[in-house]
Tab-separated table of N, CA and C in Angstrom:
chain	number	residue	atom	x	y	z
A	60	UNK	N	0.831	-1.183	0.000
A	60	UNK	CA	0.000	0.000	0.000
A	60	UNK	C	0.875	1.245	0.000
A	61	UNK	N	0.826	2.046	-0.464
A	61	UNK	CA	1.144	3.249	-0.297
A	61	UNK	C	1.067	4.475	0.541
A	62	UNK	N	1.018	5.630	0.489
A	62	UNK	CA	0.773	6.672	1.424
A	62	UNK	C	-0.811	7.090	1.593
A	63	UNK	N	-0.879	7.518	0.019
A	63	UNK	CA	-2.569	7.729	-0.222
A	63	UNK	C	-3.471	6.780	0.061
A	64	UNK	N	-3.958	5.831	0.387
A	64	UNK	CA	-4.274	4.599	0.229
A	64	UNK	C	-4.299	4.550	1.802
A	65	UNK	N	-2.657	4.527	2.354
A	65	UNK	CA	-3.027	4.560	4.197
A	65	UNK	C	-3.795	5.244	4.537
A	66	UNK	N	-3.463	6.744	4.177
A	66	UNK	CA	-4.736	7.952	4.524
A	66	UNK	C	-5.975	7.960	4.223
A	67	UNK	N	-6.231	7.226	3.052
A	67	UNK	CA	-7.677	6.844	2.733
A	67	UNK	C	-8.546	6.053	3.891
A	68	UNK	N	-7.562	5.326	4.249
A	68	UNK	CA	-8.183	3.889	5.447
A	68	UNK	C	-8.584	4.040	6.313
A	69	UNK	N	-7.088	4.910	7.136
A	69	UNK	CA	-7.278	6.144	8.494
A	69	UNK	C	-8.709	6.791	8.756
A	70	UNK	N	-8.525	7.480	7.186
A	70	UNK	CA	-9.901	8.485	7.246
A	70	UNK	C	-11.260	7.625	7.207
A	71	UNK	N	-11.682	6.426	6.554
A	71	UNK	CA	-12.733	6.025	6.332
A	71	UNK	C	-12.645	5.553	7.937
A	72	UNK	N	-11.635	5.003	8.803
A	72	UNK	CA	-12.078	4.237	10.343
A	72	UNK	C	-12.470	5.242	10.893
A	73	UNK	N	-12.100	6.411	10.886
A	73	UNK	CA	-12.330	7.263	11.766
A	73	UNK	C	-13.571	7.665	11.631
A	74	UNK	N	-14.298	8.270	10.662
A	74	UNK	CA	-15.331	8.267	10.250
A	74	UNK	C	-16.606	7.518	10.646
A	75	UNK	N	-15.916	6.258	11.073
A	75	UNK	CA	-16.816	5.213	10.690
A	75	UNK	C	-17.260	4.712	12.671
A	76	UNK	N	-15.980	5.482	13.488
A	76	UNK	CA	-16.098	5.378	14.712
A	76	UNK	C	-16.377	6.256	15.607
A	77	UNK	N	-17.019	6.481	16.459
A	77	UNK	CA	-17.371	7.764	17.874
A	77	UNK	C	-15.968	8.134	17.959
A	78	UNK	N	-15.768	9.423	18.240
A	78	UNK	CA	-14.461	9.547	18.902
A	78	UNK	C	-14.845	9.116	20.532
A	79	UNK	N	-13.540	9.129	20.847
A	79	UNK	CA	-13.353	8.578	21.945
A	79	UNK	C	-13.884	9.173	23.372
A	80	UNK	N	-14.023	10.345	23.498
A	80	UNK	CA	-14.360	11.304	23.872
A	80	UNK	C	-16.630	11.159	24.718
A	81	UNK	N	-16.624	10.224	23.496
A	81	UNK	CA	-18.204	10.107	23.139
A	81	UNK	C	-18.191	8.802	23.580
A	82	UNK	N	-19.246	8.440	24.618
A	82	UNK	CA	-19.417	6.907	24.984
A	82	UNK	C	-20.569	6.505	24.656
A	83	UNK	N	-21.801	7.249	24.247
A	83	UNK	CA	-23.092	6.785	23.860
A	83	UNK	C	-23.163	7.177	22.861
A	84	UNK	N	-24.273	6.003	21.991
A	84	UNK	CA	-24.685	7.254	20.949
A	84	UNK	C	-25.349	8.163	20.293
A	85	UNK	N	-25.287	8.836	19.159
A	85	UNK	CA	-25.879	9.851	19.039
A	85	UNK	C	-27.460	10.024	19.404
A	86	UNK	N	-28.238	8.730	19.312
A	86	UNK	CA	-29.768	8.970	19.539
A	86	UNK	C	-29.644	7.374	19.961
A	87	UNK	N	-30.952	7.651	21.010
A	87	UNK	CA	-31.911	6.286	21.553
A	87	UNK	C	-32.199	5.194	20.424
A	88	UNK	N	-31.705	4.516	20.449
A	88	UNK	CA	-32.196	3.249	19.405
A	88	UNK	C	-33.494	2.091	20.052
A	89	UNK	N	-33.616	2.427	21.691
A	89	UNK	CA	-34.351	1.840	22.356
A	89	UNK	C	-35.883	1.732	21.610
A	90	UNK	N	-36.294	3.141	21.669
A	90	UNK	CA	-37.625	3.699	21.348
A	90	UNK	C	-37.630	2.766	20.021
A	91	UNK	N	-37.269	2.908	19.149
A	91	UNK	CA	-37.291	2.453	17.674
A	91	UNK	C	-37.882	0.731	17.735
A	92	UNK	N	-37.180	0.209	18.655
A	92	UNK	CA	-37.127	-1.433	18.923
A	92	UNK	C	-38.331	-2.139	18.720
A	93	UNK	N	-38.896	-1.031	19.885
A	93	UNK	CA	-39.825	-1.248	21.425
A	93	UNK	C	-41.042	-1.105	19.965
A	94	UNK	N	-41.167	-0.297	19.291
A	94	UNK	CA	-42.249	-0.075	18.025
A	94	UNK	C	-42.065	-1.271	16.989
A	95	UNK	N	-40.667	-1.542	17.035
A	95	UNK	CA	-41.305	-2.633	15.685
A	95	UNK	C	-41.466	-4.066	16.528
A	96	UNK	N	-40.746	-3.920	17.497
A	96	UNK	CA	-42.226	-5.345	18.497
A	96	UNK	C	-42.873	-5.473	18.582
A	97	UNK	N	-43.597	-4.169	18.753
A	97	UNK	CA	-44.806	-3.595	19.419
A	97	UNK	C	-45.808	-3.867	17.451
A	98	UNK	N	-45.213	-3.754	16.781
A	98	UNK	CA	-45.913	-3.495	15.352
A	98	UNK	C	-46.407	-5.355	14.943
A	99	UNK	N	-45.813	-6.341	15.430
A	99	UNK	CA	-46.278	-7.786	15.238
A	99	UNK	C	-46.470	-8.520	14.115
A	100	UNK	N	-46.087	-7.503	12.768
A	100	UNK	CA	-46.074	-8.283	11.945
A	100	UNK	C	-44.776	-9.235	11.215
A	101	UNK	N	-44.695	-10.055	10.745
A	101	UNK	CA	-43.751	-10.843	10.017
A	101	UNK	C	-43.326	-10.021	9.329
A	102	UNK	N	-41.811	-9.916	8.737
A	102	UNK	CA	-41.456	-9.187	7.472
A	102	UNK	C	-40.389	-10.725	6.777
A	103	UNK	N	-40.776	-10.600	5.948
A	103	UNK	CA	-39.672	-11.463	4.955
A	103	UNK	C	-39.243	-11.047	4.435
A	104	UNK	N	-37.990	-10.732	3.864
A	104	UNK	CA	-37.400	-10.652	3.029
A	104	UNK	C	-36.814	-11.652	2.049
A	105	UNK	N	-36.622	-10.991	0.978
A	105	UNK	CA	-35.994	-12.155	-0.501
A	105	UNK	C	-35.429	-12.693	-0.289
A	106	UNK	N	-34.560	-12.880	0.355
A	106	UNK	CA	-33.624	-14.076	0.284
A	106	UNK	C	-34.289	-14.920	1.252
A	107	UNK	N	-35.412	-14.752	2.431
A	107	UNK	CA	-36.141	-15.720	3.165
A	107	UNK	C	-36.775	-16.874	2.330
A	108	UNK	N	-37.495	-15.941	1.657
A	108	UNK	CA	-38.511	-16.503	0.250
A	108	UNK	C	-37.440	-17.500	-0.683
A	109	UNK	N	-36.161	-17.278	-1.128
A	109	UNK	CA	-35.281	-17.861	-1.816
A	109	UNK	C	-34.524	-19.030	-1.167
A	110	UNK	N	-35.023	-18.691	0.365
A	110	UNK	CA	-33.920	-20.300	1.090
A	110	UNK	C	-35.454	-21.215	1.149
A	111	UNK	N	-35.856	-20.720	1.622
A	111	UNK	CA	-37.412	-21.420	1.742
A	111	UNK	C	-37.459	-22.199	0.196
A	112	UNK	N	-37.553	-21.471	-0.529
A	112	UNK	CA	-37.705	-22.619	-2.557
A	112	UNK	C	-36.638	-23.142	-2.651
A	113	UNK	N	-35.248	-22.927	-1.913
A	113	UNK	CA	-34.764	-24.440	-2.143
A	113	UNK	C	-34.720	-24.874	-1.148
A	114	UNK	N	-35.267	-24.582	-0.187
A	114	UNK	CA	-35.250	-26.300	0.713
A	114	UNK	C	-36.629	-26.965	0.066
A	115	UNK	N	-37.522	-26.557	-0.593
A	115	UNK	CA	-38.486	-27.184	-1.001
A	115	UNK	C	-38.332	-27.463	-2.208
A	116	UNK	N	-37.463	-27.181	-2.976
A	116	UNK	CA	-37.229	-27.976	-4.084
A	116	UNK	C	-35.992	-29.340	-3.634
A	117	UNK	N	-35.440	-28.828	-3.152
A	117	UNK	CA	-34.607	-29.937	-2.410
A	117	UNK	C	-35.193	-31.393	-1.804
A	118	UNK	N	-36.411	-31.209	-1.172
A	118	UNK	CA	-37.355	-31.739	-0.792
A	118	UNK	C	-37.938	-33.022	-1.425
A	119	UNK	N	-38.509	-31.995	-2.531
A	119	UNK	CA	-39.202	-32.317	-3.745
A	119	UNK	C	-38.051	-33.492	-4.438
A	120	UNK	N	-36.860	-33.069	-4.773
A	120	UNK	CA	-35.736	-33.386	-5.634
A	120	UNK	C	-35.198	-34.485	-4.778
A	121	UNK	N	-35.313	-34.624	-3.411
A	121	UNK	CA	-34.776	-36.097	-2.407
A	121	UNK	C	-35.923	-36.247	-1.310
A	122	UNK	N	-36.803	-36.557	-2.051
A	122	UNK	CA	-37.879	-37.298	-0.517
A	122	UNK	C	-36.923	-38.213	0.700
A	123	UNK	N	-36.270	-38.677	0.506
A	123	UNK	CA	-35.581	-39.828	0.925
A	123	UNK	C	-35.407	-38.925	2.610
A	124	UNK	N	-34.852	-37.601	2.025
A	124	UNK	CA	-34.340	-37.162	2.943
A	124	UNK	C	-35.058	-36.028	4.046
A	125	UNK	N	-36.188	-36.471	4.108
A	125	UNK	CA	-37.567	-35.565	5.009
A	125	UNK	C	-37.610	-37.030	6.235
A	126	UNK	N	-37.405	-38.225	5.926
A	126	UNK	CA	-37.430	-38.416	7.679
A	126	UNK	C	-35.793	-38.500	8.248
A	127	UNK	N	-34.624	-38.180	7.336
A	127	UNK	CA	-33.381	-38.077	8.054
A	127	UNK	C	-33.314	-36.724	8.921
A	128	UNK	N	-33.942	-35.616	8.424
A	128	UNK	CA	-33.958	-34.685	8.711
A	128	UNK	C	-34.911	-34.569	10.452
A	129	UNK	N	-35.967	-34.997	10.037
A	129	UNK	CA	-37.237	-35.621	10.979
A	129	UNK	C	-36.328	-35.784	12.130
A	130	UNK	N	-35.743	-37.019	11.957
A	130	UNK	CA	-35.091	-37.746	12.942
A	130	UNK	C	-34.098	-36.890	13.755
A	131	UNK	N	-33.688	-36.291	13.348
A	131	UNK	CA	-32.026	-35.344	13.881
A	131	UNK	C	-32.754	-33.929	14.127
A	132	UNK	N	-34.232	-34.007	14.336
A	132	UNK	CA	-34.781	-32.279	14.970
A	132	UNK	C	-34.938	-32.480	16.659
């Protein structure tokens, strides 16, 4: 690595961390939580939906292997 490149790195950690100075942070993340608990619905996301179709094509593609699985829950 070079000079520019170190300073690039420096600058992006620093950036990227509280100074030291600062022990909490900038805002309550509590409040935020406490609402999407409080909100009860499921969220899926794509790639949920995408592991879910292949374990069910997997399934589909080796019956054999729905009571090995069975067995070892």
């Amino acid at each position: 690595m070079n000079e520019r490149q170190d300073e690039q790195i420096r600058s992006l950690l620093r950036s990227a961390l509280l100074p030291m100075g600062q022990r909490e942070p900038p805002r309550d993340l509590w409040p935020l939580m406490l609402r999407r608990l409080d909100d009860g619905r499921l969220r899926w996301a794509w790639a949920d939906y995408a592991l879910a179709g292949v374990v069910l094509a997997g399934f589909i593609a080796y019956p054999k292997v729905i009571p090995w699985i069975l067995f070892h829950c």
